Tab-separated table of C-alpha atoms and ligand atoms in Angstrom:
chain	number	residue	atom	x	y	z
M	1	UNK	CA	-11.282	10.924	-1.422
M	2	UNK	CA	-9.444	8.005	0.354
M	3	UNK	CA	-10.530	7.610	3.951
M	4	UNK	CA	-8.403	7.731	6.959
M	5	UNK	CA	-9.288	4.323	8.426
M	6	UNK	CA	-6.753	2.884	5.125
M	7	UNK	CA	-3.946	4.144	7.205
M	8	UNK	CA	-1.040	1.577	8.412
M	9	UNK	CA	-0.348	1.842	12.016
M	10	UNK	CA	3.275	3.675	12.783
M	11	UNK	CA	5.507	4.174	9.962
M	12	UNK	CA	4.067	1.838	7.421
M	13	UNK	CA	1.998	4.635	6.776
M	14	UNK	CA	5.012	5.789	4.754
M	15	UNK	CA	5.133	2.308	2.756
M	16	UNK	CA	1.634	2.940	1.967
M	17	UNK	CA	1.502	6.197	0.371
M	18	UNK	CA	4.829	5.286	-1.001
M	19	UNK	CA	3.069	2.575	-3.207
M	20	UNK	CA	0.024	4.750	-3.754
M	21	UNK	CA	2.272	7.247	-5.753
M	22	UNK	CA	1.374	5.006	-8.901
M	23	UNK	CA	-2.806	4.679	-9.005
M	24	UNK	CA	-5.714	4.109	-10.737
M	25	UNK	CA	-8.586	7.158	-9.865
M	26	UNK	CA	-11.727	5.981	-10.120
M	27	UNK	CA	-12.958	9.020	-11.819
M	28	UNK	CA	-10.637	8.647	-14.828
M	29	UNK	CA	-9.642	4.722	-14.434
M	30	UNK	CA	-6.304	6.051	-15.961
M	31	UNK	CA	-3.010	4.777	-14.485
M	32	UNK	CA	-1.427	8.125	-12.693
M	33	UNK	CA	1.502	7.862	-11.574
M	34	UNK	CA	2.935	10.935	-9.232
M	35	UNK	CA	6.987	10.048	-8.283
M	36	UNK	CA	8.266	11.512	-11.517
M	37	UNK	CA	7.111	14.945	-9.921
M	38	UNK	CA	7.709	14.618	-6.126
M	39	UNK	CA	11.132	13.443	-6.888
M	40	UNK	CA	11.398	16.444	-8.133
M	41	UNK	CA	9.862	19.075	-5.555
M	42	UNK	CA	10.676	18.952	-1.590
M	43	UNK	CA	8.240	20.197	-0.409
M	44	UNK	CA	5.351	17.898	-2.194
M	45	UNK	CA	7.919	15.311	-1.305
M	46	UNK	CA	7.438	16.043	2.663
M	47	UNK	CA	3.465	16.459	2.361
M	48	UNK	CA	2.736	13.443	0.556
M	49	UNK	CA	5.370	10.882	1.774
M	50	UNK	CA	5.827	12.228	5.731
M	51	UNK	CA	8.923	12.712	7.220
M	52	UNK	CA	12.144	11.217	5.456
M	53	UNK	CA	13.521	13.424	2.899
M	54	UNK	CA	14.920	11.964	-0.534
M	55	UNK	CA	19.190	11.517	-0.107
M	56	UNK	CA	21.319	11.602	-3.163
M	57	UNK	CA	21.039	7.689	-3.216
M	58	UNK	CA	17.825	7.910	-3.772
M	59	UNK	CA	17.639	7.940	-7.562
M	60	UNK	CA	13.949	7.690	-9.310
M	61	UNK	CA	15.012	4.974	-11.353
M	62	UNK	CA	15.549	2.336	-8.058
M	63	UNK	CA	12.852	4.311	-6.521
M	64	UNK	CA	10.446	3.316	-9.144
M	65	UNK	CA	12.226	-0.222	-8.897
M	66	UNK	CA	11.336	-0.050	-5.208
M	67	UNK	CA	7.856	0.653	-5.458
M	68	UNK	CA	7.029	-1.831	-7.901
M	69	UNK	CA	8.993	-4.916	-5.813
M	70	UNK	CA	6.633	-3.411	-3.098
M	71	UNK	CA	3.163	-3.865	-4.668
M	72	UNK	CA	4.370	-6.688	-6.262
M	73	UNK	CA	4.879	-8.102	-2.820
M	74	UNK	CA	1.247	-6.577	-1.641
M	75	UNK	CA	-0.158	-7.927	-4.551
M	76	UNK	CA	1.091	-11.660	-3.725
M	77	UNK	CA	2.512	-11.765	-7.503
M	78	UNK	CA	5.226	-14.050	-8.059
M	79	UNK	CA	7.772	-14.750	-5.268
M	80	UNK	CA	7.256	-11.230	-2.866
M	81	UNK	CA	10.131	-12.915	-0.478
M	82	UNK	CA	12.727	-13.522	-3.295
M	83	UNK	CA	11.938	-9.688	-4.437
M	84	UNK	CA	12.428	-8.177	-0.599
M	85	UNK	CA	15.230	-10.610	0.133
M	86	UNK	CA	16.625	-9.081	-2.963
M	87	UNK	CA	16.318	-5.174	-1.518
M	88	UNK	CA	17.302	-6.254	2.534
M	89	UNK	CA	20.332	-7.916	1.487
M	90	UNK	CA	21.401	-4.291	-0.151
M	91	UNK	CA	20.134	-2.384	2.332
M	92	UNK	CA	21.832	-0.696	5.202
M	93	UNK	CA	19.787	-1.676	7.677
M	94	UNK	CA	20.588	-1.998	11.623
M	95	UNK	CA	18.761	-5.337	13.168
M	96	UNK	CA	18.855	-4.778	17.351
M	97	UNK	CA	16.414	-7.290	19.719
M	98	UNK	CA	15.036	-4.972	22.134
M	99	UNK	CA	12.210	-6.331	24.806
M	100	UNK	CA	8.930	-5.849	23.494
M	101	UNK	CA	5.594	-6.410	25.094
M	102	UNK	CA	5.806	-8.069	28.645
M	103	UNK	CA	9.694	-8.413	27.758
M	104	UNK	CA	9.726	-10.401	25.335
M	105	UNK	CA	12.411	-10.270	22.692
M	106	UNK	CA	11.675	-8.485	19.876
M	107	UNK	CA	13.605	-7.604	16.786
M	108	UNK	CA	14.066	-3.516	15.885
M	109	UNK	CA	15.377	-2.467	12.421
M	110	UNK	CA	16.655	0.801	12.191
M	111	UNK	CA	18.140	2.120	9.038
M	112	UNK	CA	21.827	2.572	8.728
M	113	UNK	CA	22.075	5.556	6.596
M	114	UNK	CA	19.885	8.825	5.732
M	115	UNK	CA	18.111	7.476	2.538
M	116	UNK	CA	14.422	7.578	2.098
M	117	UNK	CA	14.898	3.815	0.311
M	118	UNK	CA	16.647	2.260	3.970
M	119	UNK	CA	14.058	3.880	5.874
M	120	UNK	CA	11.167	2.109	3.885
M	121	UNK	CA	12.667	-0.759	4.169
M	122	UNK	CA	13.236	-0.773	7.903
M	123	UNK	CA	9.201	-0.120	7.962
M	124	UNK	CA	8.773	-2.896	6.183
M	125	UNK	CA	11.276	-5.318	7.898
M	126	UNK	CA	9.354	-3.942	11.158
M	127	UNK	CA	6.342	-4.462	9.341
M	128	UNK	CA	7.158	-8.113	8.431
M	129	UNK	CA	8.508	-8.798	12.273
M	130	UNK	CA	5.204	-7.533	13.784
M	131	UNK	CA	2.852	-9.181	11.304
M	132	UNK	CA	1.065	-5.900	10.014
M	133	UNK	CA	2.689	-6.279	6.477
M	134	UNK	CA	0.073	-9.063	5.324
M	135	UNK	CA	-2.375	-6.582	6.120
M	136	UNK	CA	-1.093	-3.793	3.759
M	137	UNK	CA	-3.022	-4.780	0.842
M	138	UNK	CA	-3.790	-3.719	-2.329
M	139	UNK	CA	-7.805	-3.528	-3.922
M	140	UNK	CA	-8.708	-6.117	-6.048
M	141	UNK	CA	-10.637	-3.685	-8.235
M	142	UNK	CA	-8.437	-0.264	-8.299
M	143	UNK	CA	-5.284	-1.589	-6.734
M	144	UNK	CA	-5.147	1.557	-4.337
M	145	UNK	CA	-2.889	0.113	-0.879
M	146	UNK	CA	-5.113	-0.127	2.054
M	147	UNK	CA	-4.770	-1.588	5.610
M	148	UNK	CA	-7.273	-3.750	6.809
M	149	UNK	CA	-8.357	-3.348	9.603
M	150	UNK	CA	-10.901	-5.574	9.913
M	151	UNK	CA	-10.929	-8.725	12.647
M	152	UNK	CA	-10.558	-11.346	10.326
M	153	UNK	CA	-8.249	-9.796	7.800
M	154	UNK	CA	-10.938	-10.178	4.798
M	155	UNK	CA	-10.971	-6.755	3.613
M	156	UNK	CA	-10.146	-6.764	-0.531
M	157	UNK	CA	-11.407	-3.403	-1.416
M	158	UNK	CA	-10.202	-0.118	-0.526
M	159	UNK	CA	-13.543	0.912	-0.062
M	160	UNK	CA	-13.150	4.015	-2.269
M	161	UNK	CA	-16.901	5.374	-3.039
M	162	UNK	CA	-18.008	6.844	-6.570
M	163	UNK	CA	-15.964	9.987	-7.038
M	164	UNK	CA	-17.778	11.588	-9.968
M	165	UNK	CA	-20.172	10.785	-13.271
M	166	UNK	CA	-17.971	8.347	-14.475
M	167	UNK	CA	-16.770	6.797	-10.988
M	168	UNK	CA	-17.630	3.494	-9.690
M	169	UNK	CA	-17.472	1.862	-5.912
M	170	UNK	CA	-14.487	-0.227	-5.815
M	171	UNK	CA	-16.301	-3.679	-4.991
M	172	UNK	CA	-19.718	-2.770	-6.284
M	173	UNK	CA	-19.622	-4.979	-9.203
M	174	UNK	CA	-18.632	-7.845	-7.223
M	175	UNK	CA	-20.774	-7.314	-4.155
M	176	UNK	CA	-23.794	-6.874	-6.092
M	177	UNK	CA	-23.269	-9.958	-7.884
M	178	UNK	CA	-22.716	-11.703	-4.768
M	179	UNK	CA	-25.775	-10.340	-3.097
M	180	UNK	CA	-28.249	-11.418	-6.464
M	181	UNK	CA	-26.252	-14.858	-6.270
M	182	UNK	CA	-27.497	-15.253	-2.721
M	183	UNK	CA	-31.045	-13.653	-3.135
M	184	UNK	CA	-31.846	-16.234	-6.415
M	185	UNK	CA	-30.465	-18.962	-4.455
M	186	UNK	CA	-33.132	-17.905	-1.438
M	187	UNK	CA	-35.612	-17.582	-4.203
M	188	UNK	CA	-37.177	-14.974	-1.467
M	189	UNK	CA	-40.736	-13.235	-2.638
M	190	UNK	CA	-39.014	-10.406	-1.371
M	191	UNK	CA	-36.512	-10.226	-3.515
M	192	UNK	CA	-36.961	-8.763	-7.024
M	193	UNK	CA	-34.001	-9.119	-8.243
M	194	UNK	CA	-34.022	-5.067	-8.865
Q	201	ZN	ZN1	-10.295	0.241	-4.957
């Protein structure tokens, strides 16, 4: 199962199991993607994507639109500005500078309405303010979001571990190959190459 220390501080937690609707399970390595159904049920709706219920506006069509423009941004394809630039100029969003740490200015974007779509994007306008959106990432290997927490911002797998017969560490491959790159290039008596 996906570990807790993915989570997004504050409410991009919502952006990121908003974008981890659509996934890749290591088990099966089958695309899955799970917003046909919550759109669908409440109640699933509240446990998997916390707090802001779906309004009327909220169709599954710019839902689905939504959540690809997201990982798409995550994912550093194409332009991700021109795509959120796109959603933020639509969006009814309230921008307020409030003081933030040791008074300093700070911007605060509230949404403007009751829809689940203008409260993920005032996460991710926060998000974008405060700097934490380049660390909502997606894995190189599965493409499961994750935030990296690490100091130097170098994380680029989610760290998922083999999940059954069939599973695979996200990573493995890569580290592994890595690792025998650097032993041969030691050409350590230690190493067998094993
Ligand atoms: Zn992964």
């Amino acid at each position: 199962m996906h570990t807790q220390n993915q989570a997004a501080p504050g409410s991009l937690e919502c952006v990121r199991r908003f974008i981890n609707t659509w996934s890749i399970p290591n088990q099966t390595r089958v695309e899955v993607d799970d917003l046909p159904l919550l759109a669908r049920d409440a109640d699933k709706w509240r446990k998997e994507l916390l707090l802001h219920p779906r309004a009327e506006s909220d169709t599954l069509e710019r839902l689905l639109e939504l959540r690809s423009d997201l990982r798409k941004s995550c994912e550093g394809v194409d332009d991700g500005n021109h795509l959120l630039n796109a959603w933020l100029a639509l969006a009814a969003l309230s921008v307020q500078v409030k003081p933030g740490e040791g008074g300093a200015p700070e911007l605060c974007v509230t949404p403007a309405d009751t829809s689940y779509i203008s409260n993920i994007l005032a996460s991710v306008a926060n998000a974008i303010s405060s700097g934490t959106w380049l660390r909502l990432k997606t894995c190189d290997d599965c493409r499961w979001a994750f935030y990296d927490k690490t100091r130097n911002g170098s994380k680029r797998w989610c760290g998922m571990t083999k999940g059954g017969v069939e599973g695979r560490a996200c990573g493995t491959i890569a580290k592994v190959s890595a690792f025998r790159a650097r032993a041969a290039a030691k050409k350590s008596p230690m190493v067998d190459g094993g």
